[in-house]
Amino acid sequence: MTMATDAPKDGFRLSMLIYDTRYRSYTIQIVVLVLFALAVAWLLNNTVQNLAARGKEFNFGFLWQRAGYDIGQQLIPYNNDDNHFRALLVGLLNTLVVAFFGCIFATVLGVIVGVLRLSRNWLVSRLMTVYVEMFRNVPLLLWILLSYVILSETTPAPRDFRVTDEMVAAGQEPAASMMFFDSVAVTNRGTNIPAPLFERGLGTLDLGFMTLNLNFWAVVVVIAASVFVNRRILSHARATQESTGVRPVTWWKSILVLFAPVIVLLIAMGFHLEIPSLKGFNFQGGILVAHSFTALLIALTLYTAAFIAEIVRAGIQAISRGQSEAAFALGLRPNRTMSLIILPQALRVIIPPLISQYLNLTKNTSLGIAVSYLDLRGTLGGITLNQTGRELECMLLMMLIYLSISLMISAAMNMYNKSVQLKAR
Amino acid sequence: MKKSVFFGALAATTLVSGMALAGTLDDVKARGELLCGSNTGLTGFGNPDASGNWTGFDVDLCRAVAAAVLGDPNKVKFVPTTGETRFTALQSGEVDLLVRNSTWTSSRDSELALDFVAVNYYDGQGFMVKKDLGVSSAKELDGATVCIQTGTTTELNLADFFKQNNITYQPVTVADDSEAQRQYLAGACDAYTTDASGLAASRATMPDAENHIILPEIISKEPLGPVVRHGDNQWGDIVRWTFFALLIAEEKGVTKANVEEVLASSADEEVKRLLGASGDMGVKFGLDNAAFKNAIAAVGNYGEVFARNIGEGTTINLARGLNALWTQGGLQYAPPFR
């Protein structure tokens, strides 16, 4: 019996690589792998040869040369004597700040619109449908240009704010005036808002490759500490409630912990606001939020929110009606049903597609070039690339940076996704 | 998968650039058409009209080269490039020649591996402001918002100028001239800065040209000229000497109208060599012996090209100034043709 099941032992023939199903898949995989490696090697060799033929070598040394150009919006100190790497960082931060606020605003707006689209109020749901269809069916670039043109063409020029002696004598009002107790001025260049300043600031800390603004970080650390303490208070309250059935009063503790340390810190550092005022051609002092930033943020928010609204609607509709009927039967009001029963369950369906919307939004910030927003694409991939002529290096570096940002966002969102998933017990 | 797409794109670019390294003259002859990198639209220098015909000061140099190489000034395809894309277009072989008010600088010669073969317009960077702004000097522009074309030398000059004078500005970066005009006219910037010739050309197309002034300061040297790829010396020589032929023609009084007549009657040996009546100067460049005569017959001499496109009497209304011949106190000077 055992003799019959033994495989024939007449050895291995070359044809078995193709005809024997035990080996065939390996053969195919190895051949494809070799071909792929050859193609890659040929391409790399070709690139190196062509660069050499044009007298260009592949190196990133240009990043340490003086940049020589100015950037309108800077979140970290920068001037034209700094090097291209510093300009890259300024651009990167400009990209990140738009992406950050864009993701937050788009999520808030998207969730509201998605929920309202399911409203039983005919007018509200139809309006939301119109909004969603309008924004997701027109290219984002057009929305960016449109919001920019509207902002820059409908707002007054800085000189319209000017009050001259003759105008005072004639009792005339200037053509435009500042808003919010004369602290905010919207001109055709941007929005001038008050800047926070510190009389007794902590200065900056020079780490060699970058400088830290200690005022900013002190505030961040104090707020983070306050939030942490507040969470401890709340969890203690919850534990007390669970053990004794009586929840201690915490609201005044929370308010005290959340706000008092920050206020004390700000007073200690001599916090005051610098109000922008018209001097010469433009408003001086304060912070200028250029219209390129505002337009990009508005367009990205509205466009991405339309997609998020659809994702939220799909997520809500994926929850069986029995859930809300059960909640109603228990006497929960519709908005409590939505926030306590439906949305938490819908989140599991919503988050995976939401991640890709965040990634889209982040990558779409590179369209800011259309309105002269100097983000990573505008600094590294625009001016630096042009002034140094290092196309390949700049492009590869830019791809690498966008890739890293996207992977980081994915990783963070995937962690969040795991935390809200159904846990098998 | 992502990797293969990336390397595919890399392959495509390297393949194209690999081919471009062959002799440009042979490529142009084989194609029967010159690919000339031009402006996206700058009146007087390089601009397509309503029916798609390109005209302008830079465009005429392309036509002269096409006439010299191919015998026909109309065998040119103009490729519009922005300040940002122009050098990449030249390096990748998308164009054979770039004549697009580009400034000759040392880093473009060395780092970008380009060759500026001549200077067809000596220019300098200036500022344009609205008249009612009440500004009479660029040094009064402290705190102003300035529109600036990206990828240009003017971007760097601007930063230097404001730093040297200890004044500040807010840059608004734009891609090309038309975008700059839109922003400037909409009031998004107080001043627009680029080469003075470019400012004059922009102002000529504005509906209210008289309300805009060009400030007296010229803050930089901007020698503008035709650019070729580094390494193809024969092609560089052809472009350089086509330009010099136009200069020599002006110096010797050869015009578009009288070129045939001069060819038949002239006793001047240099003119005879230039027009191909004696010697084999054209053949030495790998061209027809009548190549430079064709160039002059196609567009006229340098003075004619200047007067027709940007000179006094046109809407641009630029004086010859530095661009007069050396015999008339200018800088335009051609080495001897022998």
Short mmCIF file of N, CA, C and O in Angstrom, two decimals, chain A residues 293-346:
data_model
loop_
_atom_site.label_atom_id
_atom_site.label_comp_id
_atom_site.label_asym_id
_atom_site.label_seq_id
_atom_site.Cartn_x
_atom_site.Cartn_y
_atom_site.Cartn_z
N PHE A 293 -4.28 82.48 1.15
CA PHE A 293 -4.52 81.48 2.20
C PHE A 293 -6.02 81.29 2.43
O PHE A 293 -6.53 80.18 2.43
N THR A 294 -6.72 82.40 2.62
CA THR A 294 -8.15 82.32 2.92
C THR A 294 -8.90 81.64 1.78
O THR A 294 -9.74 80.76 2.01
N ALA A 295 -8.57 82.04 0.54
CA ALA A 295 -9.28 81.48 -0.61
C ALA A 295 -9.03 79.98 -0.71
O ALA A 295 -9.95 79.19 -0.94
N LEU A 296 -7.77 79.59 -0.52
CA LEU A 296 -7.42 78.17 -0.60
C LEU A 296 -8.17 77.39 0.49
O LEU A 296 -8.75 76.33 0.24
N LEU A 297 -8.18 77.95 1.70
CA LEU A 297 -8.84 77.27 2.82
C LEU A 297 -10.34 77.14 2.57
O LEU A 297 -10.92 76.06 2.75
N ILE A 298 -10.97 78.22 2.12
CA ILE A 298 -12.41 78.19 1.87
C ILE A 298 -12.73 77.14 0.81
O ILE A 298 -13.61 76.30 0.98
N ALA A 299 -11.99 77.20 -0.31
CA ALA A 299 -12.29 76.29 -1.41
C ALA A 299 -12.06 74.84 -1.01
O ALA A 299 -12.89 73.97 -1.28
N LEU A 300 -10.93 74.56 -0.34
CA LEU A 300 -10.65 73.19 0.09
C LEU A 300 -11.72 72.69 1.05
O LEU A 300 -12.18 71.56 0.96
N THR A 301 -12.12 73.57 1.99
CA THR A 301 -13.13 73.18 2.97
C THR A 301 -14.45 72.84 2.30
O THR A 301 -15.02 71.77 2.51
N LEU A 302 -14.93 73.76 1.45
CA LEU A 302 -16.23 73.55 0.84
C LEU A 302 -16.23 72.33 -0.07
O LEU A 302 -17.18 71.55 -0.10
N TYR A 303 -15.12 72.16 -0.82
CA TYR A 303 -15.04 71.06 -1.77
C TYR A 303 -14.99 69.72 -1.05
O TYR A 303 -15.76 68.81 -1.33
N THR A 304 -14.07 69.62 -0.08
CA THR A 304 -13.91 68.33 0.61
C THR A 304 -15.12 68.03 1.49
O THR A 304 -15.51 66.87 1.64
N ALA A 305 -15.73 69.09 2.06
CA ALA A 305 -16.91 68.87 2.91
C ALA A 305 -18.02 68.21 2.12
O ALA A 305 -18.79 67.41 2.66
N ALA A 306 -18.13 68.51 0.83
CA ALA A 306 -19.17 67.90 0.01
C ALA A 306 -18.98 66.38 -0.05
O ALA A 306 -19.95 65.62 0.03
N PHE A 307 -17.71 65.96 -0.17
CA PHE A 307 -17.45 64.52 -0.20
C PHE A 307 -17.68 63.90 1.17
O PHE A 307 -18.25 62.82 1.29
N ILE A 308 -17.22 64.62 2.22
CA ILE A 308 -17.38 64.08 3.57
C ILE A 308 -18.87 63.95 3.90
O ILE A 308 -19.30 62.99 4.53
N ALA A 309 -19.68 64.91 3.44
CA ALA A 309 -21.12 64.85 3.69
C ALA A 309 -21.70 63.56 3.13
O ALA A 309 -22.52 62.90 3.78
N GLU A 310 -21.25 63.18 1.93
CA GLU A 310 -21.76 61.94 1.34
C GLU A 310 -21.30 60.73 2.14
O GLU A 310 -22.06 59.77 2.31
N ILE A 311 -20.08 60.78 2.63
CA ILE A 311 -19.56 59.66 3.43
C ILE A 311 -20.35 59.53 4.72
O ILE A 311 -20.74 58.44 5.13
N VAL A 312 -20.64 60.69 5.34
CA VAL A 312 -21.40 60.67 6.59
C VAL A 312 -22.81 60.15 6.34
O VAL A 312 -23.33 59.31 7.08
N ARG A 313 -23.43 60.61 5.24
CA ARG A 313 -24.78 60.14 4.93
C ARG A 313 -24.77 58.62 4.74
O ARG A 313 -25.62 57.90 5.27
N ALA A 314 -23.78 58.14 3.98
CA ALA A 314 -23.70 56.69 3.75
C ALA A 314 -23.53 55.94 5.07
O ALA A 314 -24.15 54.91 5.31
N GLY A 315 -22.68 56.51 5.96
CA GLY A 315 -22.44 55.87 7.24
C GLY A 315 -23.71 55.80 8.07
O GLY A 315 -24.02 54.77 8.68
N ILE A 316 -24.49 56.89 8.07
CA ILE A 316 -25.72 56.92 8.87
C ILE A 316 -26.73 55.94 8.30
O ILE A 316 -27.39 55.19 9.04
N GLN A 317 -26.81 55.92 6.97
CA GLN A 317 -27.81 55.03 6.37
C GLN A 317 -27.43 53.57 6.51
O GLN A 317 -28.27 52.69 6.34
N ALA A 318 -26.14 53.32 6.83
CA ALA A 318 -25.72 51.93 7.00
C ALA A 318 -26.20 51.37 8.35
O ALA A 318 -26.19 50.17 8.54
N ILE A 319 -26.59 52.26 9.26
CA ILE A 319 -27.08 51.79 10.57
C ILE A 319 -28.55 51.41 10.43
O ILE A 319 -29.34 52.18 9.90
N SER A 320 -28.90 50.21 10.92
CA SER A 320 -30.26 49.73 10.67
C SER A 320 -31.28 50.62 11.36
O SER A 320 -31.01 51.20 12.41
N ARG A 321 -32.46 50.73 10.75
CA ARG A 321 -33.50 51.59 11.30
C ARG A 321 -33.93 51.15 12.69
O ARG A 321 -34.40 51.95 13.50
N GLY A 322 -33.77 49.85 12.94
CA GLY A 322 -34.16 49.31 14.24
C GLY A 322 -33.48 50.04 15.39
O GLY A 322 -34.06 50.24 16.46
N GLN A 323 -32.24 50.49 15.15
CA GLN A 323 -31.50 51.19 16.19
C GLN A 323 -32.20 52.48 16.59
O GLN A 323 -32.41 52.74 17.79
N SER A 324 -32.60 53.28 15.57
CA SER A 324 -33.24 54.54 15.95
C SER A 324 -34.65 54.30 16.47
O SER A 324 -35.12 55.00 17.37
N GLU A 325 -35.33 53.28 15.91
CA GLU A 325 -36.67 52.99 16.43
C GLU A 325 -36.61 52.57 17.89
O GLU A 325 -37.42 52.99 18.72
N ALA A 326 -35.57 51.78 18.21
CA ALA A 326 -35.40 51.36 19.60
C ALA A 326 -35.13 52.57 20.49
O ALA A 326 -35.68 52.69 21.59
N ALA A 327 -34.30 53.49 19.98
CA ALA A 327 -33.98 54.69 20.76
C ALA A 327 -35.23 55.52 20.97
O ALA A 327 -35.48 56.02 22.07
N PHE A 328 -36.04 55.68 19.92
CA PHE A 328 -37.29 56.44 20.07
C PHE A 328 -38.21 55.77 21.07
O PHE A 328 -38.88 56.43 21.87
N ALA A 329 -38.25 54.42 21.00
CA ALA A 329 -39.13 53.69 21.92
C ALA A 329 -38.72 53.93 23.36
O ALA A 329 -39.54 53.95 24.27
N LEU A 330 -37.40 54.17 23.58
CA LEU A 330 -36.93 54.46 24.93
C LEU A 330 -37.20 55.90 25.32
O LEU A 330 -36.89 56.32 26.44
N GLY A 331 -37.72 56.69 24.35
CA GLY A 331 -38.06 58.07 24.66
C GLY A 331 -36.95 59.07 24.41
O GLY A 331 -37.00 60.20 24.88
N LEU A 332 -35.89 58.68 23.65
CA LEU A 332 -34.83 59.64 23.34
C LEU A 332 -35.28 60.59 22.25
O LEU A 332 -35.96 60.19 21.31
N ARG A 333 -34.91 61.86 22.41
CA ARG A 333 -35.25 62.84 21.38
C ARG A 333 -34.39 62.60 20.14
O ARG A 333 -33.31 62.02 20.25
N PRO A 334 -34.84 63.08 18.95
CA PRO A 334 -34.09 62.77 17.71
C PRO A 334 -32.63 63.19 17.77
O PRO A 334 -31.77 62.43 17.33
N ASN A 335 -32.32 64.40 18.32
CA ASN A 335 -30.92 64.80 18.27
C ASN A 335 -30.07 63.99 19.24
O ASN A 335 -28.91 63.69 18.97
N ARG A 336 -30.67 63.56 20.36
CA ARG A 336 -29.94 62.68 21.28
C ARG A 336 -29.74 61.32 20.62
O ARG A 336 -28.69 60.70 20.77
N THR A 337 -30.75 60.85 19.89
CA THR A 337 -30.62 59.58 19.19
C THR A 337 -29.45 59.65 18.22
O THR A 337 -28.62 58.74 18.14
N MET A 338 -29.40 60.78 17.49
CA MET A 338 -28.34 60.94 16.50
C MET A 338 -26.96 60.94 17.17
O MET A 338 -26.07 60.22 16.75
N SER A 339 -26.82 61.73 18.23
CA SER A 339 -25.48 61.89 18.79
C SER A 339 -25.08 60.71 19.68
O SER A 339 -23.90 60.43 19.81
N LEU A 340 -26.06 60.03 20.31
CA LEU A 340 -25.69 58.95 21.23
C LEU A 340 -25.76 57.56 20.60
O LEU A 340 -25.00 56.66 20.96
N ILE A 341 -26.67 57.40 19.66
CA ILE A 341 -26.89 56.04 19.12
C ILE A 341 -26.33 55.91 17.70
O ILE A 341 -25.54 55.00 17.42
N ILE A 342 -26.74 56.82 16.82
CA ILE A 342 -26.43 56.61 15.39
C ILE A 342 -24.98 56.96 15.08
O ILE A 342 -24.24 56.14 14.53
N LEU A 343 -24.55 58.21 15.39
CA LEU A 343 -23.22 58.65 14.96
C LEU A 343 -22.09 57.75 15.49
O LEU A 343 -21.18 57.41 14.75
N PRO A 344 -22.12 57.37 16.79
CA PRO A 344 -21.01 56.52 17.26
C PRO A 344 -20.89 55.23 16.46
O PRO A 344 -19.78 54.75 16.20
N GLN A 345 -22.02 54.66 16.06
CA GLN A 345 -21.95 53.43 15.27
C GLN A 345 -21.55 53.73 13.84
O GLN A 345 -20.80 52.97 13.21
N ALA A 346 -22.05 54.86 13.32
CA ALA A 346 -21.75 55.21 11.93
C ALA A 346 -20.26 55.50 11.75
O ALA A 346 -19.71 55.28 10.69
#
